[in-house]
CSV table of C-alpha atoms in Angstrom, one decimal:
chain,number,residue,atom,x,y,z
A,1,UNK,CA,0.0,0.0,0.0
A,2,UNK,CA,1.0,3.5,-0.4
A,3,UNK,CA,0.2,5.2,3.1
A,4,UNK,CA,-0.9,8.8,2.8
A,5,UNK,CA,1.4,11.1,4.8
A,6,UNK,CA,-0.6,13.6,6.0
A,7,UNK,CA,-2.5,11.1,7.7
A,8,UNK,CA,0.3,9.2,9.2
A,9,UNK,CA,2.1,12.6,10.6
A,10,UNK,CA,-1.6,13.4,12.1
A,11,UNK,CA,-2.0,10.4,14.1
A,12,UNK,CA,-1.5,11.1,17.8
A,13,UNK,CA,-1.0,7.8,18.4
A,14,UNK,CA,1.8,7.3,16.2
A,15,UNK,CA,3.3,10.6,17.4
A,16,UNK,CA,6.0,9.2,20.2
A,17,UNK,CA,7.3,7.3,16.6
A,18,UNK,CA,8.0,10.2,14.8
A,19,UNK,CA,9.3,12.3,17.7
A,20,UNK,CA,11.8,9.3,18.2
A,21,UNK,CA,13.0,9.2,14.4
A,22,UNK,CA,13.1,13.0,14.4
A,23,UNK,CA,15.6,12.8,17.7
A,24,UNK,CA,17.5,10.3,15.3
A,25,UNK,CA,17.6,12.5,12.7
A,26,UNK,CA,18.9,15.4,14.5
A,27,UNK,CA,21.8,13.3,15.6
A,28,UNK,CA,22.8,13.7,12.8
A,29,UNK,CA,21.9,9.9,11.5
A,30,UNK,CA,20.8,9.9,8.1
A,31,UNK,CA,17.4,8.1,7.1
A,32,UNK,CA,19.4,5.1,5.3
A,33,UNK,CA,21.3,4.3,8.1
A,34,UNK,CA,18.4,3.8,10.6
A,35,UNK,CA,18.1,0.0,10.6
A,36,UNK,CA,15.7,0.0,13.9
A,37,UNK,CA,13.7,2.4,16.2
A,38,UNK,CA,13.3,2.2,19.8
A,39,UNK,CA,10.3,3.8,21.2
A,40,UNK,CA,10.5,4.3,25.0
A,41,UNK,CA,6.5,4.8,25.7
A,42,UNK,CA,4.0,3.5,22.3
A,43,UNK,CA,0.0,3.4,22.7
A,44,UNK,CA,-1.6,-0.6,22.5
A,45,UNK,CA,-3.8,0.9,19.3
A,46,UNK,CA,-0.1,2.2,17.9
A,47,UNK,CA,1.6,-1.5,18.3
A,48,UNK,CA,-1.2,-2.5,16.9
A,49,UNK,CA,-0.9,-1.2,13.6
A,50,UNK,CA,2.5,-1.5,13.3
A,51,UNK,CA,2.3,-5.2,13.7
A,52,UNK,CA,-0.5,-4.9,11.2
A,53,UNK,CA,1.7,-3.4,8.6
A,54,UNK,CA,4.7,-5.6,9.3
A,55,UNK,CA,3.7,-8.7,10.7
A,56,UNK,CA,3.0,-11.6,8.2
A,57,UNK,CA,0.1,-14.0,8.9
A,58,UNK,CA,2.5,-17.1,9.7
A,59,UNK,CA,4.4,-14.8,12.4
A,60,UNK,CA,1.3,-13.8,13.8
A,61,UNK,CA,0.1,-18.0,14.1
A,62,UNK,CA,3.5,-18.4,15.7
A,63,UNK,CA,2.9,-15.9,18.4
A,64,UNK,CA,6.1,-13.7,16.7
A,65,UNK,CA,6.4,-10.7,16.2
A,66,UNK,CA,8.6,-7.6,14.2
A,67,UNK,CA,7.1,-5.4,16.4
A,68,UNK,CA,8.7,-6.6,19.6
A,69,UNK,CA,8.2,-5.1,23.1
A,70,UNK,CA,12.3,-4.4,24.8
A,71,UNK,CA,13.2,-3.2,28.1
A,72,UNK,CA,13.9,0.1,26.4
A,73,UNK,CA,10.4,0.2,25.0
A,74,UNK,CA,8.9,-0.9,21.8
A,75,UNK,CA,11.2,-2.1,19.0
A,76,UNK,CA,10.1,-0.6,15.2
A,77,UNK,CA,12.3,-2.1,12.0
A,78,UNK,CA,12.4,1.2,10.2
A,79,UNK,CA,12.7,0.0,6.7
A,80,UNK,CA,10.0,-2.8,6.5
A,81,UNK,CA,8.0,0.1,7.7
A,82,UNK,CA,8.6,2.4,4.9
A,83,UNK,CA,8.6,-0.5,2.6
A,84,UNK,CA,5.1,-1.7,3.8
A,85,UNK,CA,4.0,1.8,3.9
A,86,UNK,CA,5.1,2.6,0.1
A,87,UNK,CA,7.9,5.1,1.3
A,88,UNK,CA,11.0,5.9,0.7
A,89,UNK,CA,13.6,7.3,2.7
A,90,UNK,CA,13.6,10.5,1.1
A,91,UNK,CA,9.9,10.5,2.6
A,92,UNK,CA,10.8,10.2,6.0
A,93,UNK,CA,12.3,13.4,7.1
A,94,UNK,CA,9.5,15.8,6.1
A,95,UNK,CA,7.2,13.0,7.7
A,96,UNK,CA,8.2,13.3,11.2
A,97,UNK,CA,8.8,17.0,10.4
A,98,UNK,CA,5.2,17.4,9.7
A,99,UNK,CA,4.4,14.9,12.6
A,100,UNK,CA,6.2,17.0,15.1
A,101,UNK,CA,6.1,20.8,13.9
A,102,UNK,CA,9.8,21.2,14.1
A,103,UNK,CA,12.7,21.2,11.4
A,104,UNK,CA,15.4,18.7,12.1
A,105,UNK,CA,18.0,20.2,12.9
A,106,UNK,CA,21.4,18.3,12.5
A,107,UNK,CA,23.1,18.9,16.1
A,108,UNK,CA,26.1,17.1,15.1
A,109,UNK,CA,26.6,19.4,12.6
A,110,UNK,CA,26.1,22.5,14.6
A,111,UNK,CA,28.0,21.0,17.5
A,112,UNK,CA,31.5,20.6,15.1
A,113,UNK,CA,30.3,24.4,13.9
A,114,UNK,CA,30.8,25.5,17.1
A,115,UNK,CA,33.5,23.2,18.1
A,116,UNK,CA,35.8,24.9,15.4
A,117,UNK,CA,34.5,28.6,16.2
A,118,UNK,CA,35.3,27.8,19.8
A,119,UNK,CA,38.9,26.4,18.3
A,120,UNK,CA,39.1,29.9,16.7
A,121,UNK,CA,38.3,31.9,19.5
A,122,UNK,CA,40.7,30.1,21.8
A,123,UNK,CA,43.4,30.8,19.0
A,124,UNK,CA,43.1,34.4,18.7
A,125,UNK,CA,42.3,34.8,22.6
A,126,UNK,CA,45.8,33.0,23.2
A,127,UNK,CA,47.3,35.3,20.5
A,128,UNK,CA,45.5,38.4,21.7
A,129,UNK,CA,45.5,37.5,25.8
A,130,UNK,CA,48.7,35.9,26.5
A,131,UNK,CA,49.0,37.3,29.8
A,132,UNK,CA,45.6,36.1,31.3
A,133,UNK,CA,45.9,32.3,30.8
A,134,UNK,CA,42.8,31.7,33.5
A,135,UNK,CA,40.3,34.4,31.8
A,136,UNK,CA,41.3,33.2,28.3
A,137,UNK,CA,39.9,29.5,29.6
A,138,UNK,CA,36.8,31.2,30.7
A,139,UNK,CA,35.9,33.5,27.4
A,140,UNK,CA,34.9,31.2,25.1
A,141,UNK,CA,32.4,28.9,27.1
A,142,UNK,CA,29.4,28.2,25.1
A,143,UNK,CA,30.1,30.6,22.3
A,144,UNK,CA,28.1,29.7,19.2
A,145,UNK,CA,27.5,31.6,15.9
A,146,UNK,CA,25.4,34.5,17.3
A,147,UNK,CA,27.7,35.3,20.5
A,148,UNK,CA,31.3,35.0,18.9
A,149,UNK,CA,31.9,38.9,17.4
A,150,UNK,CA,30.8,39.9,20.6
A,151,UNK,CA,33.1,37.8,22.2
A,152,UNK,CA,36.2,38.9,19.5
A,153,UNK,CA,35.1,42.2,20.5
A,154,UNK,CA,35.6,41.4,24.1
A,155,UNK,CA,39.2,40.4,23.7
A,156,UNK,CA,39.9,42.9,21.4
A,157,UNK,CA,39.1,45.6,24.3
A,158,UNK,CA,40.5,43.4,26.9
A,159,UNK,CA,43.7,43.3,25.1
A,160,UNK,CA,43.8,46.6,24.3
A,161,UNK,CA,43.3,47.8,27.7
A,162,UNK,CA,45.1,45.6,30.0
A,163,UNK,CA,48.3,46.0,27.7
A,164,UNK,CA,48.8,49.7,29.3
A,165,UNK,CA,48.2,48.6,32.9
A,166,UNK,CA,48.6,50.4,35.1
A,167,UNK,CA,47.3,53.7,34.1
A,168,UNK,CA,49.3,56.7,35.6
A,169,UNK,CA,47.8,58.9,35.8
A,170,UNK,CA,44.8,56.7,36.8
A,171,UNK,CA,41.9,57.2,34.5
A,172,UNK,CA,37.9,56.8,34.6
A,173,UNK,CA,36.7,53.4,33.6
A,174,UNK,CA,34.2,55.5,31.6
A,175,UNK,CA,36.8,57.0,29.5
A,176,UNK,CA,38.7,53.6,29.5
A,177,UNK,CA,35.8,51.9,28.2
A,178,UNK,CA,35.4,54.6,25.4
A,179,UNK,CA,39.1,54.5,24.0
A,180,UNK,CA,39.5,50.9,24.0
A,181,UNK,CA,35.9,49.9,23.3
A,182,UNK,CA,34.2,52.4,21.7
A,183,UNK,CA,31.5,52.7,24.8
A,184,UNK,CA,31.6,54.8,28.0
A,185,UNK,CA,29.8,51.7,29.5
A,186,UNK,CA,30.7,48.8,28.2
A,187,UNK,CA,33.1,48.0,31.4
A,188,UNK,CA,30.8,49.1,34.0
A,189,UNK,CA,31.0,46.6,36.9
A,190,UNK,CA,27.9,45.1,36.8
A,191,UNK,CA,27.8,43.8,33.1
A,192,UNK,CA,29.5,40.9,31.9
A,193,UNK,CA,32.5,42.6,29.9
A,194,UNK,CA,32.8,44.4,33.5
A,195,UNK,CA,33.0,41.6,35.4
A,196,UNK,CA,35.5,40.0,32.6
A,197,UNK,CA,37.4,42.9,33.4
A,198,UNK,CA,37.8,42.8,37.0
A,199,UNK,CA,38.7,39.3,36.7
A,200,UNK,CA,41.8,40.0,34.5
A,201,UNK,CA,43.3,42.7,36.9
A,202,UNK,CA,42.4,40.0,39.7
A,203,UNK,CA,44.7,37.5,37.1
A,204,UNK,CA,47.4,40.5,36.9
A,205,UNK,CA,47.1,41.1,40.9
A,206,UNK,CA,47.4,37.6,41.6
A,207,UNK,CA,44.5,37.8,43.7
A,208,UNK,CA,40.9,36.3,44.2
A,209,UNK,CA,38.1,38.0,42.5
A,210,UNK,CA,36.4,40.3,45.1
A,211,UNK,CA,32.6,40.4,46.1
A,212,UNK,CA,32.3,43.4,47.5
A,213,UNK,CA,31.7,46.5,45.1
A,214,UNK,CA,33.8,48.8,47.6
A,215,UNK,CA,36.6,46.0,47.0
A,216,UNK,CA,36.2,45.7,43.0
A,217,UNK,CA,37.0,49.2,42.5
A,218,UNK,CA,39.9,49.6,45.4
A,219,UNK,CA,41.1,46.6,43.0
A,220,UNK,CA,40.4,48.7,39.8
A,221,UNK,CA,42.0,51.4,41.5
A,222,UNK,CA,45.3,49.8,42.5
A,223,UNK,CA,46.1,50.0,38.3
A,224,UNK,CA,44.9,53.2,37.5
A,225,UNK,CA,41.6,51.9,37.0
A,226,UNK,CA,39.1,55.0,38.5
A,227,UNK,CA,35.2,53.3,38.6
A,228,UNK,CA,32.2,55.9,39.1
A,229,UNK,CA,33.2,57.6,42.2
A,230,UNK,CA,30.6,60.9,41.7
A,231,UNK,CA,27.4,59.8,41.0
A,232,UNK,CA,26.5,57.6,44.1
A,233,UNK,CA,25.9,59.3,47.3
A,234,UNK,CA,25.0,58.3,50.8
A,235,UNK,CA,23.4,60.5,53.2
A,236,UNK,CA,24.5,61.9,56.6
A,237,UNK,CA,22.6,63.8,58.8
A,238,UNK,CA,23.0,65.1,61.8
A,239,UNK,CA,26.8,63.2,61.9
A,240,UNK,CA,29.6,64.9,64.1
A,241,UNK,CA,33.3,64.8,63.3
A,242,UNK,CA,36.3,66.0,65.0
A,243,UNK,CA,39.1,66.7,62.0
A,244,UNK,CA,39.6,69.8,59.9
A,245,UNK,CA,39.0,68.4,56.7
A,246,UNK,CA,36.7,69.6,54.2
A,247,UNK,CA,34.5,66.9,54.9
A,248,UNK,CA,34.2,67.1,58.4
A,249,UNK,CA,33.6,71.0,57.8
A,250,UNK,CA,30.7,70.2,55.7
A,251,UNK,CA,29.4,67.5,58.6
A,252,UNK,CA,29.8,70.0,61.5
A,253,UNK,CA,28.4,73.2,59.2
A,254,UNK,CA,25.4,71.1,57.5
A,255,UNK,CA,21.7,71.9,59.0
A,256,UNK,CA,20.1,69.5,56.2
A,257,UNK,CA,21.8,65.7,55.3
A,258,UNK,CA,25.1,65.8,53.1
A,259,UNK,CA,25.6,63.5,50.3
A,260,UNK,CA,28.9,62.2,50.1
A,261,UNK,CA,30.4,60.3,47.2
A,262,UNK,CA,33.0,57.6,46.9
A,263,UNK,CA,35.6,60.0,46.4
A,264,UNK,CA,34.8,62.2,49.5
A,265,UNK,CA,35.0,59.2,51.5
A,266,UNK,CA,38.0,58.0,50.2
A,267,UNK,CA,40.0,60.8,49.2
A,268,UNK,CA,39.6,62.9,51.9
A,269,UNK,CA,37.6,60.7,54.4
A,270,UNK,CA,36.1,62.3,58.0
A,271,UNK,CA,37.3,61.5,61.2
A,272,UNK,CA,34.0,60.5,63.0
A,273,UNK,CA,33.4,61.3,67.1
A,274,UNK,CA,32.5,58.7,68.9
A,275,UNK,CA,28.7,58.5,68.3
A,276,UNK,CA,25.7,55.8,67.5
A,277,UNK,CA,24.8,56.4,64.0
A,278,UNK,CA,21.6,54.7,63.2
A,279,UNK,CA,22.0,53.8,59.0
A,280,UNK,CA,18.8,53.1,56.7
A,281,UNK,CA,17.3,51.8,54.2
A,282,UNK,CA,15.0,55.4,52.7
A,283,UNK,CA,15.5,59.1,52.3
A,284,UNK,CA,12.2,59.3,53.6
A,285,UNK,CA,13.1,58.3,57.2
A,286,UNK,CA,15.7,61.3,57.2
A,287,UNK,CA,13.1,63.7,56.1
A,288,UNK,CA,10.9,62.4,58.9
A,289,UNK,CA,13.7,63.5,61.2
A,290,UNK,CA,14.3,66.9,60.0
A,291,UNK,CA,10.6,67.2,60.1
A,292,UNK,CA,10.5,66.1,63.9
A,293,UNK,CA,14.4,67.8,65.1
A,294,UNK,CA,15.7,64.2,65.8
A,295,UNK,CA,19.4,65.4,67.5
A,296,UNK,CA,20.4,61.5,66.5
A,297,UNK,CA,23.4,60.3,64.0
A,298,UNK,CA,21.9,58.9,60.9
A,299,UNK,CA,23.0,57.8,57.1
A,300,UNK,CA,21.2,56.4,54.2
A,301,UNK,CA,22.2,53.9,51.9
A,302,UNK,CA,19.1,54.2,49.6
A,303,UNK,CA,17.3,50.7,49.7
A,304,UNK,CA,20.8,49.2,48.3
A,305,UNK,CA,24.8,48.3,49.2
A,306,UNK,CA,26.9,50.0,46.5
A,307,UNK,CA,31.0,50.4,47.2
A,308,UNK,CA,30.1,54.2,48.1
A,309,UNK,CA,28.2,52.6,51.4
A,310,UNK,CA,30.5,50.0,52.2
A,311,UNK,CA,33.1,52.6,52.0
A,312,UNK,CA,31.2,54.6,54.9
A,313,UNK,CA,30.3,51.3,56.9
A,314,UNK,CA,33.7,50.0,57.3
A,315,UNK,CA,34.7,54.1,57.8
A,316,UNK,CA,32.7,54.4,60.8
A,317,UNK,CA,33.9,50.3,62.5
A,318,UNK,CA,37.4,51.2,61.9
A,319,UNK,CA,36.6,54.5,63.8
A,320,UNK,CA,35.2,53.2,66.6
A,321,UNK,CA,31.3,53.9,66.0
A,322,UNK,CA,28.7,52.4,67.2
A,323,UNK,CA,26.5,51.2,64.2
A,324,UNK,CA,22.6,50.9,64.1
A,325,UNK,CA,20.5,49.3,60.7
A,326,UNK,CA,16.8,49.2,59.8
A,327,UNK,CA,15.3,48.6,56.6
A,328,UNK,CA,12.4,47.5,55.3
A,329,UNK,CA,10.5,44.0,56.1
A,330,UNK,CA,10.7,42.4,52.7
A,331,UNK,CA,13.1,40.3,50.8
A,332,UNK,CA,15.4,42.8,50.0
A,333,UNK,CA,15.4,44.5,53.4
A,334,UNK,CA,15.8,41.0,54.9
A,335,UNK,CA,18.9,40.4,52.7
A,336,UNK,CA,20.8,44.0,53.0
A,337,UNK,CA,20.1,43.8,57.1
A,338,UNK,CA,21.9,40.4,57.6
A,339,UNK,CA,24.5,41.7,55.2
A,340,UNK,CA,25.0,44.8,57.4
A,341,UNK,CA,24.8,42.9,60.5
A,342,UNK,CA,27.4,40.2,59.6
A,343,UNK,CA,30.0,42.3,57.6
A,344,UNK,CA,30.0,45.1,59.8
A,345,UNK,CA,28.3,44.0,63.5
A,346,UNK,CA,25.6,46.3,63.5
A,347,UNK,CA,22.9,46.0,65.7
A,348,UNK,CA,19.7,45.6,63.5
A,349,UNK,CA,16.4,47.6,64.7
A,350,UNK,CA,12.8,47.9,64.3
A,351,UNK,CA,12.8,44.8,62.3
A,352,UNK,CA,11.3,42.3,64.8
A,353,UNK,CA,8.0,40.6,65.7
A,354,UNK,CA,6.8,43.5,68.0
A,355,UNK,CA,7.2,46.2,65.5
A,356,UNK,CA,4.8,44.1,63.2
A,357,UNK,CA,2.5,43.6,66.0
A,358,UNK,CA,2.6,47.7,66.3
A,359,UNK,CA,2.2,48.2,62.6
A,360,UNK,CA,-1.3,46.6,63.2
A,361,UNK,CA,-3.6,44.5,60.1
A,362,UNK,CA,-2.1,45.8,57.1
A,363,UNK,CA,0.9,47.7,57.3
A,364,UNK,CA,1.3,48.3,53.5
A,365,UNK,CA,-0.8,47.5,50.2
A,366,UNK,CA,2.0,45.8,48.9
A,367,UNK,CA,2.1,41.8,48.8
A,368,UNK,CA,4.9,40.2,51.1
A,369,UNK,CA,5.8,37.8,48.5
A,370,UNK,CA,8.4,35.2,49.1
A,371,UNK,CA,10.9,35.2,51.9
A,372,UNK,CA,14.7,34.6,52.1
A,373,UNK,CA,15.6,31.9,54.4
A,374,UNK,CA,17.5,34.0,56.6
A,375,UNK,CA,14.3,35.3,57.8
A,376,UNK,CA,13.9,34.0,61.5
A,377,UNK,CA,10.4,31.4,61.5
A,378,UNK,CA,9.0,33.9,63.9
A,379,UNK,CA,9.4,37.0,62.2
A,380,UNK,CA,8.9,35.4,59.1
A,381,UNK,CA,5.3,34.0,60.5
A,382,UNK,CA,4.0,37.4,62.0
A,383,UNK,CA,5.0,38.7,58.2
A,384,UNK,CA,2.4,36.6,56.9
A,385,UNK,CA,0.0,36.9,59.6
A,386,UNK,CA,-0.8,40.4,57.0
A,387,UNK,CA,0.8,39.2,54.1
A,388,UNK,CA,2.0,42.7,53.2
A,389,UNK,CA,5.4,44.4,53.4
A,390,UNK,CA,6.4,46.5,56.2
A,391,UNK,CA,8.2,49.5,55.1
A,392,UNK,CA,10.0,52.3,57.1
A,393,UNK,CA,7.4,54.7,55.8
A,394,UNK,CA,4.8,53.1,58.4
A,395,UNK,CA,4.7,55.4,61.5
A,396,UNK,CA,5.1,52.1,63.9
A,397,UNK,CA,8.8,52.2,62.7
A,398,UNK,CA,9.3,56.2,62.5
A,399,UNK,CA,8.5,56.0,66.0
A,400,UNK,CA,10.5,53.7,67.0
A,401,UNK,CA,13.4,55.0,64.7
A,402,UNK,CA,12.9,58.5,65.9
A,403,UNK,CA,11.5,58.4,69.7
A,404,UNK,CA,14.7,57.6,71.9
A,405,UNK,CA,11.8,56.6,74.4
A,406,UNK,CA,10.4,54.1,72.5
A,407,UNK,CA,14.0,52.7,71.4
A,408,UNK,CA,14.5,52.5,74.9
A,409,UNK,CA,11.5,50.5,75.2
A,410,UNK,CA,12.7,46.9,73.6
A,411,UNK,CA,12.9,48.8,70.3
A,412,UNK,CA,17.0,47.1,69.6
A,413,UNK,CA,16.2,43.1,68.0
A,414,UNK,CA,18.9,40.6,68.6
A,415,UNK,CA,20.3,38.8,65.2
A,416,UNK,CA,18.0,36.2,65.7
A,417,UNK,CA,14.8,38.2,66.1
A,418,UNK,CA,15.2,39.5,62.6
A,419,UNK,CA,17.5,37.3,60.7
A,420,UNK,CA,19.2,33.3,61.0
């Protein structure tokens, strides 16, 4: 008989057939050189029809079969069935392409493609790179036809860069970028030519790739490497200092918070009295003390850790003060906290069960959401008691931010009131 195709690739039975030829096929097997089939997982009414096509009346009086059932699944001689079917091999492919709405694709094919583009890469990275032997290992992973200029434009700039290392005068990364890229941006820390980046001076310095965004650019730094130091700003209010430097002028003088960048903290960094400065998560928590006279230390990192804050954290332990953190009740503010706590041993506040409690049925229309394991079970079950987010805007945590009374009053949460 001469089997009508359209019918065959329509057949949901016969489906797990042609999915399994097609998987052949992609191999990169041709269709002459599939004796047999193996189907893991084949319908009875399926078998059934295949043995009907194949099987000959004596085998089927003998209790035989071509058509047998295997351990791996259900055994189909591929050419008796195009041969009982009136097809030919040339009719197979677009068969189980029709059948399973996908072009076969010859893997094997694509897999040496990018083998020998990945052989090509590695050539002119070794040529181009031959003083970071680790970050050449690490460019080419996964490269295929669409990702390799952007790649060779990756080592190109690398190359270029690190050949002049260190830069003296130093130089902004920006500019760097520019020059040896042809984008302000394209090194920025946080994307992946960045990253790549960082890891080669780590290669050059002979020294673990850091974690710590204050650490990558003191890295960057070390070879004339200046990242963003302007643009990021933390807030101080109400701070006191005891040197004669501009920035402690501008501490002493201010009436309203300071923003201070990377470079003000680094270049020419205050020398902090002893004091309890009480750091958070939003802006608006310092406008809510202006607005009430608080007299108390505080600082603002803006709802995230960039080097700028870690700069001023680790300022203020090697200086002897006292360090206080809130943020906000949700994943993020969960996350920074323990961060804070652990790196730098602040004490973490208005972030326990009681403030919750205080905040009453629905502190915020915002969903909780998930939580990060650190949270402690307790905390973490009063939290969904609402199932909303608890942010510092709430007046339960102004208060107890603001009123030294109500501090005094069990508002301080040991580590394992707020986080593992």
């Amino acid at each position: 008989m001469t089997a009508d195709r359209t019918i065959l690739a329509a057949d949901p039975e016969l489906a797990p057939l042609w999915q399994a030829i097609h998987d052949r096929l992609s191999t990169g097997t041709a269709p002459a050189d599939i004796a047999t089939i193996t189907v893991p997982t084949l319908a009875p009414g399926a078998v059934a029809a295949l043995r009907s096509w194949l099987d000959t009346p004596d085998q089927r009086r003998r209790g035989r079969t071509r058509v047998p059932h295997t351990d791996r699944g259900v055994k189909v001689p591929l050419r008796p069935l195009l041969d009982a079917l009136g097809l030919t091999t040339d009719d197979l492919q677009p068969l189980v392409e029709d059948a399973v709405g996908r072009t076969v694709i010859n893997r094997k094919h694509g897999r040496l493609a990018a083998d020998k583009l990945r052989q090509e890469l590695d050539r002119y990275a070794d040529a181009q790179l031959p003083h970071l032997p680790r970050l050449r290992a690490r460019l080419t992973l996964g490269v295929d036809q669409d990702t390799a200029p952007e790649i060779r434009r990756l080592i190109d700039a690398l190359a270029s860069l690190t050949r002049h290392l260190p830069h003296t005068p130093p130089r902004a990364l920006a500019k760097l970028a520019h020059d040896h890229a042809g984008d302000p941006h394209y090194f920025d820390p946080a994307t992946g030519p960045g990253q790549r980046l960082v890891a080669a001076v780590a290669e050059l310095a002979d020294r673990p790739e850091p974690a710590r965004p204050d650490h990558t650019r003191a890295l960057l730094a070390d070879y004339g490497i200046i990242a963003d130091r302007l643009s990021a700003t933390v807030l101080l209010h109400q701070v006191r200092a005891l040197g004669d430097g501009p920035i402690d002028r501008r501490l002493n003088e201010a009436t309203t918070p300071v923003a201070l960048n990377l470079l003000d903290l680094t270049r020419t960094p205050p020398r902090l009295a002893p004091q309890t400065l009480t750091v958070v998560e939003n802006p608006s928590v310092l406008e809510a003390a202006m607005e009430c006279a608080s007299p108390q230390p505080m600082a603002c990192t803006s709802g995230q850790l960039r080097a700028v804050d870690h700069v001023l954290l680790q300022l203020a332990v090697d200086q002897g003060v006292r360090l206080r953190y809130a943020g906000d009740l949700d994943a993020a503010g969960l996350h920074i906290a323990a961060t804070v706590q652990q790196t730098y041993g602040a004490e973490l506040i208005a972030m326990d069960t009681a403030l919750v409690r205080a905040a009453g049925d629905l502190p915020s229309a915002v969903p909780l959401g998930p939580l990060p394991s650190i949270c402690d079970p307790a905390l973490a079950a009063q939290l969904r008691t609402t199932g909303r987010v608890l942010y510092q805007e709430h007046d339960a945590v102004l208060t107890r931010l603001l009123d030294p009374a109500s501090s005094k009053q069990g508002g301080c949460c040991t580590a394992r009131e707020s986080v593992e």
